Amino acid sequence: MYCDRCGRDLAGDLAGETDHAACRAARALEPPRFCPQCARRMKVHVLPAEWRAECVEHGVLRGGRNGS
Amino acid sequence: MVSLSDPALAQACQRVLETGVGMDEADVLAVLEQPDEQIPAVLEVAHQVRLRWCGPAVEVEGIVSVKTGGCPEDCHFCSQSGLFASPVRAVWLDIPALVEAARQTAATGATEFCIVAAVRGPDPKLMAQLRAGVAAIRAEVDINIAASLGILDRSQVDELVQLGIHRYNHNLETARSFFPNVVTTHGWQERWETLRMVRESGMEVCCGGILGLGETVQQRAEFAAQLAALAPHEVPLNFLSPRPGTPLEQRPLLDPRDALRAVAAFRLALPRTILRYAGGRELTLGDLGTRDGLLGGVNAVIVGNYLTTLGRPAEQDLALLQQLKMPVKALSSAL
Ligand code: SF4
Ligand SMILES: [Zn+2]
Ligand SMILES: [Zn+2]
């Protein structure tokens, strides 16, 4: 699994090498940018009441506001 | 009413309140330099000025990016520049999604929907997408359509007028003296030239910028004075949200007290303009900041999400307006 904000491997997080706490906090006001499954940069659309993020391999993720 | 302890500044504020003529640069600077304990007083006087010269109504707007990322320009704050290692990918919004964005905006009671593109200026493909988008929105959604497509030439200005674009956004972003620190691929004067043509065309001019780019307080006052000289219909105020991969990634957020000083100062420089809270308010000022701003000179908000980042839910802003007894500006009076 990868961080959907910075695209780095979350395994580093577990090993204490990378701290994604800041990424998680920032995601409250940002849509995801990287596919959590493959870390590809996604095509992201932000609409007034939702976001849509598409990975060419893993399909479309959708969410509302505040990172949900 | 909380009163200002500096008698000369109090007098300057009183003049703005009585005449509706904006403060000069020196007085704006004095507002920006007020000590912390005077912030409630400057917000209060800015609020009085807003009520007197704009009334209690608040203009609500939604925005969407029709073409995101891959911009050839290098505005150092922008995650959509193709020149930085930003995670934002270049992508176009299709017409059904554009109409859906307009619908989501209208559902909040908003009167304004702004279509934005990350470009230096429009090319034929973008103009075609805009034509199709405007027609599709008009067929389904009752809302004023504004646009923000960068630097225009005369024929593009004319075409936007024909399309019925009622307001055009083009931000000067920052003080003229600081602009070269932030953008090197085009000049402040080029932006000014577009604004001049938009003004002459009869479209409403929307022009603001971003605070917290590293400009000095003096340059913030300079910027307010330059906007006042332009006398735009609307001024959107953004606060820097440092974006990953951009040259300003490591900049600290603007101090919330400075953000509130700026809200009051810009209102006092521009007593009659629509002063809009735009991007970065949630991050810089937190939830209380929206309330403080609306009681300190702001009379317009962007609701919902921004172009590449998310905002707080529109319902929260609308509930706040109700609490503050500020009516949402209606469509009939928005023209
Ligand atoms: S012109 Fe607009 S989209 Fe392009 S880099 Fe500058 S601010 Fe971003
Ligand atoms: Zn991360
Ligand atoms: Zn993927």
Coordinates of N, CA and C and ligand atoms in Angstrom, one line a residue, chain A residues 3-8 10 18-20 23-24, ligand 2:
Chain A
C3 N 1.1 5.7 0.2 CA 0.4 6.9 0.7 C -0.2 7.6 -0.5
D4 N -1.5 7.9 -0.4 CA -2.2 8.5 -1.6 C -1.9 10.0 -1.7
R5 N -1.2 10.6 -0.8 CA -0.8 12.0 -1.0 C 0.6 12.2 -1.5
C6 N 1.6 11.4 -1.0 CA 2.9 11.6 -1.5 C 3.4 10.4 -2.4
G7 N 2.7 9.3 -2.4 CA 3.0 8.2 -3.3 C 4.1 7.3 -2.8
R8 N 4.6 7.5 -1.6 CA 5.6 6.6 -1.1 C 5.0 5.4 -0.4
L10 N 4.0 2.8 2.1 CA 3.6 2.9 3.5 C 4.4 2.0 4.4
T18 N 9.5 6.8 7.3 CA 8.8 7.9 6.7 C 7.6 8.2 7.6
D19 N 7.3 9.5 7.8 CA 6.2 9.9 8.6 C 5.1 10.4 7.7
H20 N 4.0 9.7 7.6 CA 2.9 10.2 6.8 C 1.8 10.9 7.6
C23 N 0.9 13.9 5.8 CA 0.1 13.6 4.6 C -1.3 13.4 5.0
R24 N -1.5 12.6 6.1 CA -2.9 12.3 6.5 C -3.6 13.6 6.9
Ligands
ZN2 ZN 2.7 10.4 2.5

